[in-house]
mmCIF file of C-alpha atoms and ligand atoms in Angstrom:
data_model
loop_
_atom_site.group_PDB
_atom_site.id
_atom_site.type_symbol
_atom_site.label_atom_id
_atom_site.label_comp_id
_atom_site.label_asym_id
_atom_site.label_seq_id
_atom_site.Cartn_x
_atom_site.Cartn_y
_atom_site.Cartn_z
ATOM 1 C CA UNK A 621 77.802 100.759 93.207
ATOM 2 C CA UNK A 622 78.550 104.354 94.096
ATOM 3 C CA UNK A 623 81.290 105.515 91.898
ATOM 4 C CA UNK A 624 83.955 108.149 93.459
ATOM 5 C CA UNK A 625 84.730 111.256 91.411
ATOM 6 C CA UNK A 626 88.291 111.292 90.467
ATOM 7 C CA UNK A 627 90.785 113.927 88.833
ATOM 8 C CA UNK A 628 93.804 112.898 86.876
ATOM 9 C CA UNK A 629 96.829 115.063 86.817
ATOM 10 C CA UNK A 630 99.092 114.773 83.681
ATOM 11 C CA UNK A 631 102.085 116.400 82.022
ATOM 12 C CA UNK A 632 102.696 114.420 78.936
ATOM 13 C CA UNK A 633 101.576 111.530 76.745
ATOM 14 C CA UNK A 634 98.531 110.441 78.907
ATOM 15 C CA UNK A 635 98.636 106.692 78.239
ATOM 16 C CA UNK A 636 97.560 106.059 81.797
ATOM 17 C CA UNK A 637 94.840 108.710 81.575
ATOM 18 C CA UNK A 638 93.493 107.116 78.470
ATOM 19 C CA UNK A 639 93.528 103.670 79.937
ATOM 20 C CA UNK A 640 91.781 104.901 83.215
ATOM 21 C CA UNK A 641 89.146 106.720 81.141
ATOM 22 C CA UNK A 642 88.354 103.465 79.241
ATOM 23 C CA UNK A 643 88.377 101.387 82.464
ATOM 24 C CA UNK A 644 86.041 103.934 84.219
ATOM 25 C CA UNK A 645 83.415 103.334 81.569
ATOM 26 C CA UNK A 646 82.817 99.993 83.213
ATOM 27 C CA UNK A 647 79.981 100.312 85.672
ATOM 28 C CA UNK A 648 81.843 98.114 88.143
ATOM 29 C CA UNK A 649 85.035 100.259 88.180
ATOM 30 C CA UNK A 650 85.191 102.357 91.283
ATOM 31 C CA UNK A 651 85.853 105.794 89.886
ATOM 32 C CA UNK A 652 84.472 108.259 87.271
ATOM 33 C CA UNK A 653 87.054 110.628 85.869
ATOM 34 C CA UNK A 654 85.361 114.057 86.295
ATOM 35 C CA UNK A 655 88.385 116.377 85.781
ATOM 36 C CA UNK A 656 91.767 116.392 84.034
ATOM 37 C CA UNK A 657 94.620 118.807 85.067
ATOM 38 C CA UNK A 658 97.725 119.467 83.021
ATOM 39 C CA UNK A 659 100.659 121.789 83.751
ATOM 40 C CA UNK A 660 101.512 121.705 80.095
ATOM 41 C CA UNK A 661 99.313 123.214 77.519
ATOM 42 C CA UNK A 662 100.890 121.040 74.872
ATOM 43 C CA UNK A 663 100.507 117.709 76.891
ATOM 44 C CA UNK A 664 99.559 114.990 74.328
ATOM 45 C CA UNK A 665 97.290 113.471 76.847
ATOM 46 C CA UNK A 666 94.816 116.495 76.776
ATOM 47 C CA UNK A 667 93.465 115.091 73.641
ATOM 48 C CA UNK A 668 91.911 112.208 75.597
ATOM 49 C CA UNK A 669 90.163 114.718 77.873
ATOM 50 C CA UNK A 670 88.662 116.472 74.718
ATOM 51 C CA UNK A 671 87.976 113.168 72.861
ATOM 52 C CA UNK A 672 85.958 111.854 76.032
ATOM 53 C CA UNK A 673 84.435 115.205 76.865
ATOM 54 C CA UNK A 674 86.049 115.511 80.290
ATOM 55 C CA UNK A 675 86.500 119.054 81.555
ATOM 56 C CA UNK A 676 90.182 119.948 81.888
ATOM 57 C CA UNK A 677 92.283 122.917 83.137
ATOM 58 C CA UNK A 678 95.794 123.836 82.369
ATOM 59 C CA UNK A 679 97.661 125.198 85.293
ATOM 60 C CA UNK A 680 100.641 127.560 85.441
ATOM 61 C CA UNK A 681 102.735 126.152 88.214
ATOM 62 C CA UNK A 682 104.847 129.340 88.166
ATOM 63 C CA UNK A 683 101.898 131.218 89.643
ATOM 64 C CA UNK A 684 101.776 131.187 93.344
ATOM 65 C CA UNK A 685 97.913 130.768 93.285
ATOM 66 C CA UNK A 686 97.664 127.750 91.285
ATOM 67 C CA UNK A 687 97.249 125.372 94.271
ATOM 68 C CA UNK A 688 94.341 127.527 95.570
ATOM 69 C CA UNK A 689 92.731 127.415 92.098
ATOM 70 C CA UNK A 690 93.165 123.624 92.093
ATOM 71 C CA UNK A 691 91.651 123.254 95.542
ATOM 72 C CA UNK A 692 88.440 125.329 94.403
ATOM 73 C CA UNK A 693 88.084 123.213 91.371
ATOM 74 C CA UNK A 694 88.588 119.880 93.243
ATOM 75 C CA UNK A 695 85.837 120.908 95.599
ATOM 76 C CA UNK A 696 83.650 122.089 92.703
ATOM 77 C CA UNK A 697 83.865 118.650 90.978
ATOM 78 C CA UNK A 698 83.488 116.878 94.342
ATOM 79 C CA UNK A 699 86.639 115.062 93.733
ATOM 80 C CA UNK A 700 87.428 112.236 96.378
ATOM 81 C CA UNK A 701 90.709 110.991 94.724
ATOM 82 C CA UNK A 702 93.535 112.538 92.742
ATOM 83 C CA UNK A 703 95.418 110.205 90.395
ATOM 84 C CA UNK A 704 98.900 111.486 89.452
ATOM 85 C CA UNK A 705 99.558 109.871 86.010
ATOM 86 C CA UNK A 706 102.916 111.273 84.885
ATOM 87 C CA UNK A 707 102.516 114.584 86.443
ATOM 88 C CA UNK A 708 105.999 116.100 86.581
ATOM 89 C CA UNK A 709 105.539 118.682 89.372
ATOM 90 C CA UNK A 710 105.909 118.077 93.071
ATOM 91 C CA UNK A 711 102.679 118.466 95.060
ATOM 92 C CA UNK A 712 103.302 120.655 98.120
ATOM 93 C CA UNK A 713 102.768 119.540 101.684
ATOM 94 C CA UNK A 714 100.345 122.372 102.117
ATOM 95 C CA UNK A 715 98.197 121.118 99.147
ATOM 96 C CA UNK A 716 98.158 117.524 100.472
ATOM 97 C CA UNK A 717 96.991 118.786 103.798
ATOM 98 C CA UNK A 718 94.349 121.059 102.392
ATOM 99 C CA UNK A 719 92.949 118.579 99.893
ATOM 100 C CA UNK A 720 92.785 116.135 102.838
ATOM 101 C CA UNK A 721 91.573 113.297 100.550
ATOM 102 C CA UNK A 722 93.380 110.435 98.758
ATOM 103 C CA UNK A 723 96.156 111.204 96.269
ATOM 104 C CA UNK A 724 97.825 108.341 94.452
ATOM 105 C CA UNK A 725 100.760 108.246 92.131
ATOM 106 C CA UNK A 726 102.244 105.822 89.591
ATOM 107 C CA UNK A 727 106.091 105.507 89.456
ATOM 108 C CA UNK A 728 108.054 103.480 86.901
ATOM 109 C CA UNK A 729 110.196 101.398 89.309
ATOM 110 C CA UNK A 730 109.709 98.938 91.997
ATOM 111 C CA UNK A 731 109.669 101.440 94.977
ATOM 112 C CA UNK A 732 111.394 102.076 97.314
ATOM 113 C CA UNK A 733 114.088 101.665 94.708
ATOM 114 C CA UNK A 734 114.828 104.437 92.203
ATOM 115 C CA UNK A 735 112.699 107.190 93.516
ATOM 116 C CA UNK A 736 112.701 110.438 91.497
ATOM 117 C CA UNK A 737 113.581 111.143 87.912
ATOM 118 C CA UNK A 738 115.546 109.394 85.172
ATOM 119 C CA UNK A 739 114.424 106.087 86.513
ATOM 120 C CA UNK A 740 115.139 103.982 83.489
ATOM 121 C CA UNK A 741 118.860 105.014 83.020
ATOM 122 C CA UNK A 742 119.443 104.436 86.704
ATOM 123 C CA UNK A 743 117.818 101.045 86.550
ATOM 124 C CA UNK A 744 120.083 99.982 83.661
ATOM 125 C CA UNK A 745 123.285 101.586 85.259
ATOM 126 C CA UNK A 746 122.542 99.506 88.400
ATOM 127 C CA UNK A 747 122.299 96.347 86.281
ATOM 128 C CA UNK A 748 118.991 95.466 87.859
ATOM 129 C CA UNK A 749 117.540 92.036 86.840
ATOM 130 C CA UNK A 750 113.897 92.906 87.764
ATOM 131 C CA UNK A 751 111.957 96.120 87.317
ATOM 132 C CA UNK A 752 108.310 97.080 87.268
ATOM 133 C CA UNK A 753 105.943 99.952 88.344
ATOM 134 C CA UNK A 754 104.366 100.901 91.645
ATOM 135 C CA UNK A 755 101.183 102.685 92.618
ATOM 136 C CA UNK A 756 101.478 104.320 96.014
ATOM 137 C CA UNK A 757 99.735 106.958 98.156
ATOM 138 C CA UNK A 758 101.329 110.400 97.978
ATOM 139 C CA UNK A 759 102.734 111.951 101.242
ATOM 140 C CA UNK A 760 104.948 114.825 101.730
ATOM 141 C CA UNK A 761 108.201 112.811 100.799
ATOM 142 C CA UNK A 762 108.915 112.105 97.099
ATOM 143 C CA UNK A 763 107.661 108.670 95.946
ATOM 144 C CA UNK A 764 107.547 107.583 99.503
ATOM 145 C CA UNK A 765 103.894 106.930 100.675
ATOM 146 C CA UNK A 766 102.373 103.591 101.311
ATOM 147 C CA UNK A 767 102.455 101.134 98.438
ATOM 148 C CA UNK A 768 99.155 100.026 97.105
ATOM 149 C CA UNK A 769 100.341 97.512 94.378
ATOM 150 C CA UNK A 770 103.209 96.852 92.066
ATOM 151 C CA UNK A 771 103.931 94.739 88.963
ATOM 152 C CA UNK A 772 107.283 93.154 87.936
ATOM 153 C CA UNK A 773 109.027 91.969 84.900
ATOM 154 C CA UNK A 774 112.479 90.529 84.179
ATOM 155 C CA UNK A 775 115.070 92.741 82.552
ATOM 156 C CA UNK A 776 116.975 91.094 79.594
ATOM 157 C CA UNK A 777 120.563 91.850 78.570
ATOM 158 C CA UNK A 778 119.160 93.422 75.394
ATOM 159 C CA UNK A 779 116.796 95.880 77.142
ATOM 160 C CA UNK A 780 117.588 99.655 76.799
ATOM 161 C CA UNK A 781 115.718 102.619 78.077
ATOM 162 C CA UNK A 782 113.123 102.511 75.267
ATOM 163 C CA UNK A 783 112.332 98.762 75.778
ATOM 164 C CA UNK A 784 112.244 99.281 79.583
ATOM 165 C CA UNK A 785 109.704 101.994 79.151
ATOM 166 C CA UNK A 786 107.475 100.072 76.800
ATOM 167 C CA UNK A 787 107.611 97.079 79.162
ATOM 168 C CA UNK A 788 106.887 99.214 82.349
ATOM 169 C CA UNK A 789 104.131 101.136 80.792
ATOM 170 C CA UNK A 790 102.315 98.032 79.667
ATOM 171 C CA UNK A 791 102.327 96.839 83.255
ATOM 172 C CA UNK A 792 101.217 100.376 84.434
ATOM 173 C CA UNK A 793 97.975 99.965 82.501
ATOM 174 C CA UNK A 794 97.201 96.938 84.756
ATOM 175 C CA UNK A 795 98.494 98.374 87.968
ATOM 176 C CA UNK A 796 96.811 101.634 88.149
ATOM 177 C CA UNK A 797 93.260 100.211 87.734
ATOM 178 C CA UNK A 798 94.036 97.554 90.062
ATOM 179 C CA UNK A 799 95.275 99.897 92.626
ATOM 180 C CA UNK A 800 91.975 101.971 92.415
ATOM 181 C CA UNK A 801 90.027 98.805 92.813
ATOM 182 C CA UNK A 802 92.145 98.017 95.963
ATOM 183 C CA UNK A 803 91.687 101.505 97.355
ATOM 184 C CA UNK A 804 87.997 101.454 97.084
ATOM 185 C CA UNK A 805 87.140 97.825 97.412
ATOM 186 C CA UNK A 806 89.669 96.874 99.907
ATOM 187 C CA UNK A 807 90.674 93.619 98.261
HETATM 188 C C1 GRF B 1521 104.543 106.713 83.552
HETATM 189 O O1 GRF B 1521 105.515 105.825 83.102
HETATM 190 C C2 GRF B 1521 104.665 106.983 85.001
HETATM 191 O O2 GRF B 1521 105.106 105.945 85.726
HETATM 192 C C3 GRF B 1521 105.491 108.119 85.129
HETATM 193 O O3 GRF B 1521 105.165 109.018 84.043
HETATM 194 C C4 GRF B 1521 104.800 108.278 83.002
HETATM 195 C C5 GRF B 1521 103.450 108.712 82.495
HETATM 196 O O4 GRF B 1521 103.061 108.136 81.272
HETATM 197 N N1 GRF B 1521 105.295 108.808 86.415
HETATM 198 P P1 GRF B 1521 101.856 108.557 80.451
HETATM 199 O O5 GRF B 1521 101.805 110.003 80.374
HETATM 200 O O6 GRF B 1521 100.628 108.026 81.379
HETATM 201 O O7 GRF B 1521 101.807 107.807 79.143
#
């Protein structure tokens, strides 16, 4: 099987990055992670790039040139898919058009519900009974692209933001790999 080169964008903890790195060691998994990008030099997740000897770059999103820099690097590493795994910056329309390959994102709600930030507090405020996570293609509208897969769980009365996050992320670690298999194996 020919593996596709992937780049993972992070901003924080990097639990999805770590999970994808481990999955990608399996010869039947459709991607290799060739590059990691973070907009935060202190992102905890960068230690996984270091630990697994994956090249990484820290970008300054305040600089106008950062998207051009990224496009050059993505080309250099022959990246066919970008995985947004907790990347807290919005990718511009121009970047999506210029990259012209797949970009997928993981979001901690059952899209199309609760797009955007502060997801857990809004879910609780709305007294939802079910929540979950969604992996979707990225288009020019926030959290709006075609859904690839989602995973659900029931919300208990005792759940708070902390427990919702734990339950959601546990499912994310199944959903993201499954989405990549769907994207490339079409099943
Ligand atoms: C995930 O919950 C994801 O849904 C959201 O950001 C979080 C990133 O977590 N977009 P991690 O950095 O992968 O641990």
